[in-house]
Short mmCIF file of C-alpha atoms in Angstrom, two decimals:
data_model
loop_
_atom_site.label_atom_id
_atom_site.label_comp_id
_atom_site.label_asym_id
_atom_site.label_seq_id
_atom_site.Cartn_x
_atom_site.Cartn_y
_atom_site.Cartn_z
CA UNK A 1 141.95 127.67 63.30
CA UNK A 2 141.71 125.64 59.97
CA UNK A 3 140.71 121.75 60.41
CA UNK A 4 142.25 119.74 57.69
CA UNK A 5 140.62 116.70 56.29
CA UNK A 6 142.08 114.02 54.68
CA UNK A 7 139.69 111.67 53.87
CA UNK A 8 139.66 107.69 53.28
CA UNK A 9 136.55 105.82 53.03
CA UNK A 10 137.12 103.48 56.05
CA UNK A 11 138.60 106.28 57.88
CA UNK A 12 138.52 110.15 58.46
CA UNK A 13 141.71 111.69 59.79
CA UNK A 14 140.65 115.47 60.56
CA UNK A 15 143.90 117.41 61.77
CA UNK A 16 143.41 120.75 63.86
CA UNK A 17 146.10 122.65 62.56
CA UNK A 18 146.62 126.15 63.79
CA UNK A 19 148.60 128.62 61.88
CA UNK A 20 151.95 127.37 61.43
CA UNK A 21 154.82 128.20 63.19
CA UNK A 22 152.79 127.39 66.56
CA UNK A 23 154.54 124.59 68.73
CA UNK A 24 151.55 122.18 68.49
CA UNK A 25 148.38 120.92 67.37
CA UNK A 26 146.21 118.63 68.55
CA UNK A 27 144.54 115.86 65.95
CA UNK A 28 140.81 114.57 65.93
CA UNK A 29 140.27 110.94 64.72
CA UNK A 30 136.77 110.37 63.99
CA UNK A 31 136.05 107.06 63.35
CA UNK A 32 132.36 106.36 61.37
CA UNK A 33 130.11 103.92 63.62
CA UNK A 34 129.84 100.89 60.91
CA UNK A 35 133.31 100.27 61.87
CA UNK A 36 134.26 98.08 64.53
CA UNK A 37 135.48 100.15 67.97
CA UNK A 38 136.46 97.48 70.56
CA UNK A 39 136.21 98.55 74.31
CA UNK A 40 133.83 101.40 73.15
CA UNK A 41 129.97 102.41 73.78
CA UNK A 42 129.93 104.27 70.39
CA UNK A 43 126.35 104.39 69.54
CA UNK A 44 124.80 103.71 65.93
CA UNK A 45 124.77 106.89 64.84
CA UNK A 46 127.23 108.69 67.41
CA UNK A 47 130.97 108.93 66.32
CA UNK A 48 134.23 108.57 68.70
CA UNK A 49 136.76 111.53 69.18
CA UNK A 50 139.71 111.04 70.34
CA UNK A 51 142.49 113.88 70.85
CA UNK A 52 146.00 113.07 70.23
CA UNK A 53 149.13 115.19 70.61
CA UNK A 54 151.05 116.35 67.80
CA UNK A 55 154.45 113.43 68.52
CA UNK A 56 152.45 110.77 67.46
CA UNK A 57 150.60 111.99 64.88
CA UNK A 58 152.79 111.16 62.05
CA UNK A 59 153.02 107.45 63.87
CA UNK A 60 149.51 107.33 63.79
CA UNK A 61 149.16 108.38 59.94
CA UNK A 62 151.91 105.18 59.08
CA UNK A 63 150.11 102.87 61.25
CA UNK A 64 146.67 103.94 60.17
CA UNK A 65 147.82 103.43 55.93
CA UNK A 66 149.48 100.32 57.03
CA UNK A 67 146.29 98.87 58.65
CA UNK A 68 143.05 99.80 56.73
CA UNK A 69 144.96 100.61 53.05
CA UNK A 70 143.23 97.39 51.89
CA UNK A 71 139.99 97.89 53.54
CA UNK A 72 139.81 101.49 51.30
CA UNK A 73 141.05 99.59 48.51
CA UNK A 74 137.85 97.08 48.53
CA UNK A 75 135.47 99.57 49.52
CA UNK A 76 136.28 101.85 47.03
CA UNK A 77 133.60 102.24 43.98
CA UNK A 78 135.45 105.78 43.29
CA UNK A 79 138.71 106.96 41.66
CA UNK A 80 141.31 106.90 44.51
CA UNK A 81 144.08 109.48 44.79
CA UNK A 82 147.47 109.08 47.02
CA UNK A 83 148.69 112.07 48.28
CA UNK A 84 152.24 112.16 49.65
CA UNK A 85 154.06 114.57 51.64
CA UNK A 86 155.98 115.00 54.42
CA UNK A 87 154.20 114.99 58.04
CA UNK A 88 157.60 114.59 60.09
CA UNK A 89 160.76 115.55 60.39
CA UNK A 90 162.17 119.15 59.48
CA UNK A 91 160.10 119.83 55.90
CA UNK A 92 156.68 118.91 57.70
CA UNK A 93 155.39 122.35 57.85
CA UNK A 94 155.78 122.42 54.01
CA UNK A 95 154.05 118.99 53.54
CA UNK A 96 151.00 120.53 55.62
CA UNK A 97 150.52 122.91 53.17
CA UNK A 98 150.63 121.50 50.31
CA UNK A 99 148.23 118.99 52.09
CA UNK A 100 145.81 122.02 52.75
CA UNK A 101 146.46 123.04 49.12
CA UNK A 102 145.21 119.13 48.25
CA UNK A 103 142.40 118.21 49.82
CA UNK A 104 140.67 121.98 49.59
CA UNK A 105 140.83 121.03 45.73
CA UNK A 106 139.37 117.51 46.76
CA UNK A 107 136.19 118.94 48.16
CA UNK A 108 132.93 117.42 47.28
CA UNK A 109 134.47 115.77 44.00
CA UNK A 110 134.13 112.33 44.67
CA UNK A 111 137.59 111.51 44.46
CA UNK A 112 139.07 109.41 47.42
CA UNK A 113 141.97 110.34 49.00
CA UNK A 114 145.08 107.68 50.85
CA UNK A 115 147.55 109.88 52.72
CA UNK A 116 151.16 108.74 53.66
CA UNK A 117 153.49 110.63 55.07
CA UNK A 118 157.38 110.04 53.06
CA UNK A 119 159.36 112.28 55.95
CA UNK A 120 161.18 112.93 52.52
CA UNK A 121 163.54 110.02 52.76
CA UNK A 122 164.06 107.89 50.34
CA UNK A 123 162.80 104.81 52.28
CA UNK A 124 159.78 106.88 53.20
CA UNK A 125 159.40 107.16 49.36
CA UNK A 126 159.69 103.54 48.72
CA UNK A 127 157.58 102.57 51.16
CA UNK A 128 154.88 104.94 50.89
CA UNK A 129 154.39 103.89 46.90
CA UNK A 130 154.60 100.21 47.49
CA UNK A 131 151.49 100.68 49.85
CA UNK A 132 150.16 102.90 47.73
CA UNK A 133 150.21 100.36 44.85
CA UNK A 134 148.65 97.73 47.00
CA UNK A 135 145.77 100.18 48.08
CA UNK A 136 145.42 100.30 44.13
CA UNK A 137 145.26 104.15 43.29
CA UNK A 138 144.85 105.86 40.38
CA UNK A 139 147.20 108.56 40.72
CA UNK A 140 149.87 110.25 42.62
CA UNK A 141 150.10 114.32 43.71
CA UNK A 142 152.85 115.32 46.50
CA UNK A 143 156.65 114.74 47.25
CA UNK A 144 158.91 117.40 48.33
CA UNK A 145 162.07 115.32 48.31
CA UNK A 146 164.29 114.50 45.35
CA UNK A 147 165.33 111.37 47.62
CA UNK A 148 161.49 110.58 48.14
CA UNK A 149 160.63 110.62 44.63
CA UNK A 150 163.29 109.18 42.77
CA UNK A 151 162.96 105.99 44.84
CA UNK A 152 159.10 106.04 45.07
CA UNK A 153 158.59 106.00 41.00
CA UNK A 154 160.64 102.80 39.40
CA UNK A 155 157.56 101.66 42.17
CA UNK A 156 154.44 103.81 40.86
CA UNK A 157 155.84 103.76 37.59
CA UNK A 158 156.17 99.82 37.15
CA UNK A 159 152.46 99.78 38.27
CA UNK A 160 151.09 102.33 35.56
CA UNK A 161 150.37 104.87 38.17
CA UNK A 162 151.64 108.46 37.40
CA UNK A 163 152.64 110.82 39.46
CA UNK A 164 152.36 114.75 39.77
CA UNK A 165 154.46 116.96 41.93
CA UNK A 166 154.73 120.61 42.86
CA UNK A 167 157.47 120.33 44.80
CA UNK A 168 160.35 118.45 43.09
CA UNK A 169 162.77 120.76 41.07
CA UNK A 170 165.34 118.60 40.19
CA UNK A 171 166.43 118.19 36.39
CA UNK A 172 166.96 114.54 36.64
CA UNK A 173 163.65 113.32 37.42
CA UNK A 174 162.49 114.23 34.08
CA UNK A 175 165.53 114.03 32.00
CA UNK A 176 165.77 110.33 32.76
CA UNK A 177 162.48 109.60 31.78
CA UNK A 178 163.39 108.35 28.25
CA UNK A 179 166.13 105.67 29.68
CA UNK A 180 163.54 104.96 33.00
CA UNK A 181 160.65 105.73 31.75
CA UNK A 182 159.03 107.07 34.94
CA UNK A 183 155.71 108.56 34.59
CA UNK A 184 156.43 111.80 36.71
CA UNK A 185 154.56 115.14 36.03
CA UNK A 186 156.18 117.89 37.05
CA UNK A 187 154.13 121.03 38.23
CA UNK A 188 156.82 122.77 40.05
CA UNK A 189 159.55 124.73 37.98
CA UNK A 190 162.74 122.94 36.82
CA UNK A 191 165.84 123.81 38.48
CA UNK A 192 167.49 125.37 35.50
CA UNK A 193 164.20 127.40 34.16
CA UNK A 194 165.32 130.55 36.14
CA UNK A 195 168.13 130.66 34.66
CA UNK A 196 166.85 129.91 31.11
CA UNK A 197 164.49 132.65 32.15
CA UNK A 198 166.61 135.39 32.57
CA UNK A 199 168.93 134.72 29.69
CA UNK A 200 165.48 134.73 27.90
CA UNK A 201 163.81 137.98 28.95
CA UNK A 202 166.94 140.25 29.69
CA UNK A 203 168.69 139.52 26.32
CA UNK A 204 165.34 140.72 24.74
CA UNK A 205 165.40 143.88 26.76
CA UNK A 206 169.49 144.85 27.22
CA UNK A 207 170.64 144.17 23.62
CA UNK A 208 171.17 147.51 22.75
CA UNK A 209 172.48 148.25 26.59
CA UNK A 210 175.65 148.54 28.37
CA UNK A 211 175.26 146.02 30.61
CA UNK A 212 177.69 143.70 33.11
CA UNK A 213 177.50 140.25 35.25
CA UNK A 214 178.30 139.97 38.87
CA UNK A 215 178.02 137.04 40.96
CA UNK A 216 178.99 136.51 44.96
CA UNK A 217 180.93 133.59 44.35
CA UNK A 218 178.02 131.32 46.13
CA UNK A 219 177.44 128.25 43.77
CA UNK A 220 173.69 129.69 43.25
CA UNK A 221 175.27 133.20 42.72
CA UNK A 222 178.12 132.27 39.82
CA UNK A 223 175.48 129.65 38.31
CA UNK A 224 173.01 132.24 37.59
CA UNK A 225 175.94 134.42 35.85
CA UNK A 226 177.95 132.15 34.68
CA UNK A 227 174.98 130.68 32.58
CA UNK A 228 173.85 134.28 31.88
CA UNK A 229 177.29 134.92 30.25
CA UNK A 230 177.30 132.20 27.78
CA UNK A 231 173.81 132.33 26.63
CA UNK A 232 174.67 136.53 25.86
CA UNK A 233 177.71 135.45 23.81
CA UNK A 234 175.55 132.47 22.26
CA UNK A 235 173.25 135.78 21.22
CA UNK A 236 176.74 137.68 20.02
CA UNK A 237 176.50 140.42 22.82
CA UNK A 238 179.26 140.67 25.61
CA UNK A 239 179.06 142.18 28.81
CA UNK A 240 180.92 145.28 29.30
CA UNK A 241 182.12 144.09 32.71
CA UNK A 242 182.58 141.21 34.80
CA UNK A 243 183.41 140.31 38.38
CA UNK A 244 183.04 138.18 41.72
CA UNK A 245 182.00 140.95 44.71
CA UNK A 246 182.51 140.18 47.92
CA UNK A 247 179.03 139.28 49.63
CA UNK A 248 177.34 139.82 53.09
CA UNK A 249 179.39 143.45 53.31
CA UNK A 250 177.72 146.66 54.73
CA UNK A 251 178.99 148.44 51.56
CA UNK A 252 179.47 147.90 48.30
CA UNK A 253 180.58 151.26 46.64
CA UNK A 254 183.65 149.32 45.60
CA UNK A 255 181.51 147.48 43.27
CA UNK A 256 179.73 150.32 42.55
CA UNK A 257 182.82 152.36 41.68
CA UNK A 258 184.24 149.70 39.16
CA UNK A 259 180.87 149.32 37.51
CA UNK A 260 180.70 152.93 36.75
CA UNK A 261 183.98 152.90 35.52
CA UNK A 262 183.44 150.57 32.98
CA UNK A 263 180.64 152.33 31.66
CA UNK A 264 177.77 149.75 32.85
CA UNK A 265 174.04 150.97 32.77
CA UNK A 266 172.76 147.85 33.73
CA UNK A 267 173.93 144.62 35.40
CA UNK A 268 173.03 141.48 36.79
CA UNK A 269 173.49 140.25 39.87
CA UNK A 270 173.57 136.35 40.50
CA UNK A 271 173.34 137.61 44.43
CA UNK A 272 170.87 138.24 47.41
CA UNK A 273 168.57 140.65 48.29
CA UNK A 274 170.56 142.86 50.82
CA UNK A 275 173.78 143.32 48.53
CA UNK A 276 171.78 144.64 45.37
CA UNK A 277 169.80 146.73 47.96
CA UNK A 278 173.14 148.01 49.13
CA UNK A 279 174.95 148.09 45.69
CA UNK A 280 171.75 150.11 44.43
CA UNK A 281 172.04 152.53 47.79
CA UNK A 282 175.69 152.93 47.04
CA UNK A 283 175.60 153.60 43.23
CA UNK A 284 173.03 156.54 43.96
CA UNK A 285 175.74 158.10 46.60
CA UNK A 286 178.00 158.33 43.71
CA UNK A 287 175.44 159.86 41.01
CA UNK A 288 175.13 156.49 39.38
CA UNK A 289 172.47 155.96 37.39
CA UNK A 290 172.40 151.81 37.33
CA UNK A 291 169.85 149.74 36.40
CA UNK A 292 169.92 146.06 38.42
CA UNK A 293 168.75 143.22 37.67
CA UNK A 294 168.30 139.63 39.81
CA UNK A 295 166.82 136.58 40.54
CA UNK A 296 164.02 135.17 42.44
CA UNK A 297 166.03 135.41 45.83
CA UNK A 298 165.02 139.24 46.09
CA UNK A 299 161.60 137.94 47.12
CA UNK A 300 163.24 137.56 50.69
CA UNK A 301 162.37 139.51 53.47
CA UNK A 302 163.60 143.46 53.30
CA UNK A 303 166.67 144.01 55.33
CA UNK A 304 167.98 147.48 57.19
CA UNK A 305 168.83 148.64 53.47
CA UNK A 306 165.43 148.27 50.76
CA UNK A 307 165.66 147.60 47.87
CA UNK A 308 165.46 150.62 44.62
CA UNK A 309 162.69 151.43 43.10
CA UNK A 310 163.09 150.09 39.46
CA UNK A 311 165.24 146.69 40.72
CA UNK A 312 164.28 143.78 38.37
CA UNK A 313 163.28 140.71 39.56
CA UNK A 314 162.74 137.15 37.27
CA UNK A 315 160.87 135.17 39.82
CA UNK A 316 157.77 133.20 40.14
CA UNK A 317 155.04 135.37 40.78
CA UNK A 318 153.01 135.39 44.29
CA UNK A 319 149.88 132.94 44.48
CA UNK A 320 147.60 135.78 44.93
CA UNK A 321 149.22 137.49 41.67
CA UNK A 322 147.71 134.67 39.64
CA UNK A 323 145.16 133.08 41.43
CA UNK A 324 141.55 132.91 40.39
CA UNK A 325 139.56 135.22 43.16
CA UNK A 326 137.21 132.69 43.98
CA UNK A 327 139.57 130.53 44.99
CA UNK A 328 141.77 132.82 47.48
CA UNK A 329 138.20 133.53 48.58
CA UNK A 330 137.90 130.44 49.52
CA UNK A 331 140.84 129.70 51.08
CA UNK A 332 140.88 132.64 53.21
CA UNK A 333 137.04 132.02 54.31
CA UNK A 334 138.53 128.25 55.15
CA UNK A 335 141.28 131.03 57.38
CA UNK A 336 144.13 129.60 55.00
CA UNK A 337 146.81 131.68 53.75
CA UNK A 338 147.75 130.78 50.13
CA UNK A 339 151.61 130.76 50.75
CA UNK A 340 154.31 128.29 50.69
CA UNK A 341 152.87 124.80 48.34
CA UNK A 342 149.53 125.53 49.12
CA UNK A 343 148.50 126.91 46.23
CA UNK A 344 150.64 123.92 44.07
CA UNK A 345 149.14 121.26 46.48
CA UNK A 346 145.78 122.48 45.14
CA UNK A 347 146.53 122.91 41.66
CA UNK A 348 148.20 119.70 41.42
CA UNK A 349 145.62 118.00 42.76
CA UNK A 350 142.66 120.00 40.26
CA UNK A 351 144.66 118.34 37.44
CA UNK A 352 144.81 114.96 39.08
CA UNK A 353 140.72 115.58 39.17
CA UNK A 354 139.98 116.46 35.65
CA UNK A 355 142.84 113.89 34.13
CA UNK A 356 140.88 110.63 36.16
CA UNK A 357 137.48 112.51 34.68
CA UNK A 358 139.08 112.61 30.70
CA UNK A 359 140.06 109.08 31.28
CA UNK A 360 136.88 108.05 32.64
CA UNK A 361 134.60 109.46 29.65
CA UNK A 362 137.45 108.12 27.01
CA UNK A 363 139.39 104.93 26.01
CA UNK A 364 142.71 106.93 27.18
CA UNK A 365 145.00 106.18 30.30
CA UNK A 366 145.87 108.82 32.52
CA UNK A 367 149.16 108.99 31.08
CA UNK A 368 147.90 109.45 27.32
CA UNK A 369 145.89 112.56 29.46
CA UNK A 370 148.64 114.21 31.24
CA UNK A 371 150.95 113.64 28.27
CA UNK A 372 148.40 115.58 25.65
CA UNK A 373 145.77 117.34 27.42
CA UNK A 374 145.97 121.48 28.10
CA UNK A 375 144.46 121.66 31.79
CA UNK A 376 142.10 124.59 32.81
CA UNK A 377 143.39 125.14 36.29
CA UNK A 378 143.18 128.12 39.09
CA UNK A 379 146.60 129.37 38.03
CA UNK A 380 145.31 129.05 34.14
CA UNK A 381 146.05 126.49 31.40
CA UNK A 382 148.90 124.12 31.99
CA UNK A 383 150.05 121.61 29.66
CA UNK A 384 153.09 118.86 29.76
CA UNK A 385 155.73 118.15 27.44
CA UNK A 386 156.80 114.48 26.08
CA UNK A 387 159.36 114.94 29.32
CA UNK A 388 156.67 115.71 31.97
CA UNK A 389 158.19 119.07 32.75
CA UNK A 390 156.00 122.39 32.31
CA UNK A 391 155.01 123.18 28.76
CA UNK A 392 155.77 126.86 29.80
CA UNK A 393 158.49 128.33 31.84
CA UNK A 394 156.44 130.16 34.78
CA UNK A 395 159.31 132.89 35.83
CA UNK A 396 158.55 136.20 34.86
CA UNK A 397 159.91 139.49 34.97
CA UNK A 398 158.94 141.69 37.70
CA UNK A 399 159.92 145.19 38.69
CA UNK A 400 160.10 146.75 41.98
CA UNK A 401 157.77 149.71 43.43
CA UNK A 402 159.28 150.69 46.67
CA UNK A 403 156.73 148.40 48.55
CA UNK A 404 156.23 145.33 46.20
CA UNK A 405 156.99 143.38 43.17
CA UNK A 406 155.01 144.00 39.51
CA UNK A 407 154.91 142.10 36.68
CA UNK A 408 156.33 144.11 33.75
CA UNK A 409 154.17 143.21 31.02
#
C-alpha cells in the first residue's frame, strides 16, 4: 500500500491509495495541532485522523483549496507549486498517478505544493487556476484534459504563471501561443510527432526498399499513412503498393496475398496490434518474407495471435527503458509502479524544481528559464522550443524480440 502526500503548509492531505484498479481507498486527513480543531481534544503535540471514504474525497480536496488556499498563500515563505489533475470522474486513476509521479519528485525540496482537482472539464480548469492565482503560485505541473487546459491558461497565463504538462497532446495549445500567448510547457509528445517520427526514421532506413502503406480505414489508422505517403513522395520515393484492409478479421492472407504480389518487402501499417500480428502470421503461411512496420499502438496487450519477431515499432519507449535506476528504485521501495503518467508527473515536476531554483539565484522569470534552459532530468536533458513543445521528438524506433520491444539503435 503506497500513502500519497500532497502537502500544503496549513494542511496535509495524505491519501491511502492501494494499487489501482481496487474499488476503494480510504483517505487520512491529518490536521497539524497549531490549527484550530473545534469540538476536538487534540492535544499540543497529538494530531487528529480522520478516515474518509473514497465518494467524498474529491469533495473534500475542492472544499479544502477553497477554504485554506489563502491561509497557504500568507504562510508561505517558500516557492509554491499548483499541481492539477484529475481526482474524479472517469480519468481519475490517471490523475493519481501522475500525482504519485509529482509529489515523489517534491520530496524534501522545500517546494510547497496546492492541489486541485480539474475532473478535466473545462470549468474544473477555470476554476482550479483562478484559485490557484489567488493562492499566488509560482508555477503550474498537471492537466490531462485539452478542455481543462485550454480554459485554465488565458487565467495562469494573464497572471505570469506558466504552466507544464505531461499529459496534454494536443497541437493547438502550443501552436496558438504566438496569437495567445499562453505560457504552456509541454512535456508530453505532440499529437502529430508520431507521425513526423515515422516519416523520419523509416524513410532513412527503406529508401532503397520495396516498401507499401496500409491503413484500416480508422481515422488514427489512414492518418498515420496518409501522412506517411506524402512525406515519402516529399523525399521522391513512392510506395510500391497501397490499400485500405479490412480490420478486426481473423485473417488477413488477402492482404498478405496482394502485398506479395506487388512485390512489397516491407510495409507500414497505420493499424493495431492483432491485425499486423495476423498479417505477419499469414504472410509466413505463404513463404512471405515481409518486413512490418507500425506505430505506438503495438504496445497493447498480446492477443491469441503474437506478434513476429522483427515487427517495428515507433513508439515512446517504457519508463523503465529510460529511467535513471535510482529513481525506479525508489519508486518501487515507495511500492509504486512507474506506469501510466507517473513517471511524467515526476519529471514534470523535477523541472518545475530546478526552473523556481535558476530563477531564484538569477534576475530571470521562470518563463525566460523554461524558454532557454536545457533541464537535467531522470529521463535526461530536456529543453523547450520558442513554442513550448519538446525540443526533441521522444518516439523512437523499436524492434520486436518475441517477448518485448528494443530500441534499435
Amino acid at each position: 500500500m503506497q500513502q500519497l502526500s500532497f502537502r500544503t503548509q496549513a494542511l496535509k492531505i495524505m491519501p491511502m491509495i492501494r494499487p489501482f484498479g481496487c474499488e476503494a481507498f480510504n483517505m487520512t486527513l491529518v490536521v497539524p495541532s497549531q490549527l484550530p480543531c473545534p469540538a476536538t481534544n487534540v492535544g499540543a503535540n497529538k494530531n487528529m485522523e480522520i478516515a474518509l471514504p473514497v465518494n467524498i474525497v474529491a469533495a473534500l480536496l475542492l472544499v479544502i483549496s477553497a477554504s485554506l488556499i489563502s491561509t497557504v498563500a500568507s504562510f508561505a515563505d517558500e516557492p509554491v507549486v499548483g499541481i492539477v489533475i484529475p481526482l474524479s470522474g472517469p480519468n481519475s486513476r490517471l490523475g493519481e498517478q501522475m500525482g504519485i509521479g509529482a509529489e515523489k519528485a517534491l520530496e524534501q525540496t522545500g517546494v510547497q505544493t496546492i492541489l486541485s482537482d480539474d475532473a478535466c472539464s473545462a470549468e474544473g480548469g477555470e476554476k482550479t487556476a483562478r484559485q490557484l492565482v489567488s493562492a499566488g503560485v509560482s508555477l503550474v505541473v498537471g492537466y490531462l484534459c485539452t478542455a481543462s487546459i485550454e480554459h485554465a491558461l488565458p487565467v495562469l497565463s494573464e497572471a505570469g504563471i506558466p504552466v507544464i504538462t505531461p499529459g496534454v497532446r494536443t497541437d493547438s495549445i502550443t501552436d496558438r501561443r504566438s496569437r495567445t500567448g499562453w505560457l504552456v510547457y509541454r512535456l508530453a509528445p505532440r499529437a502529430d510527432a508520431e507521425r513526423k517520427a515515422i516519416a523520419e526514421i523509416l524513410i532513412k532506413k527503406w529508401s532503397d526498399k520495396f516498401f507499401a502503406i496500409v491503413d484500416d480505414g480508422t481515422i488514427y489508422g489512414r492518418e498515420l499513412a496518409e501522412s506517411f505517403r506524402l512525406s515519402v513522395e516529399q523525399a521522391g520515393l513512392k510506395p510500391v503498393f497501397t490499400d485500405t484492409y479490412r480490420p478486426q478479421f481473423d485473417n488477413q492472407i488477402g492482404l498478405a496475398g496482394r502485398l506479395k504480389s506487388a512485390g512489397a518487402t516491407h510495409v507500414f501499417v497505420g493499424g493495431n496490434r492483432d491485425d499486423v500480428a495476423i498479417l505477419a502470421r499469414d504472410a509466413d503461411v505463404i513463404e512471405y518474407p515481409l518486413v512490418i512496420a507500425a506505430g505506438e499502438t503495438l504496445r497493447a496487450a498480446k492477443g491469441e495471435v503474437d506478434l513476429a519477431p522483427g515487427t517495428l515499432m515507433i513508439g515512446l519507449p517504457e519508463a523503465s527503458d529510460i529511467a535513471t535506476t535510482s529513481v525506479l528504485q525508489s519508486f518501487q521501495s515507495d511500492g509504486v509502479v512507474a506506469e501510466g503518467y507517473v513517471l511524467g508527473g515526476f519529471v514534470a515536476a523535477e523541472i518545475a524544481t530546478k526552473a523556481i531554483k535558476l530563477a531564484q539565484q538569477s534576475q530571470h522569470s521562470l518563463t525566460d528559464i523554461l524558454a532557454r534552459e536545457p533541464f537535467e532530468t531522470s529521463v535526461g536533458d530536456i529543453r523547450f522550443n520558442k513554442s513550448g513543445d519538446r525540443a526533441d521528438n521522444p518516439y523512437r524506433l523499436f524492434r520486436y524480440n518475441g517477448d518485448t520491444f528494443v530500441e534499435v539503435r
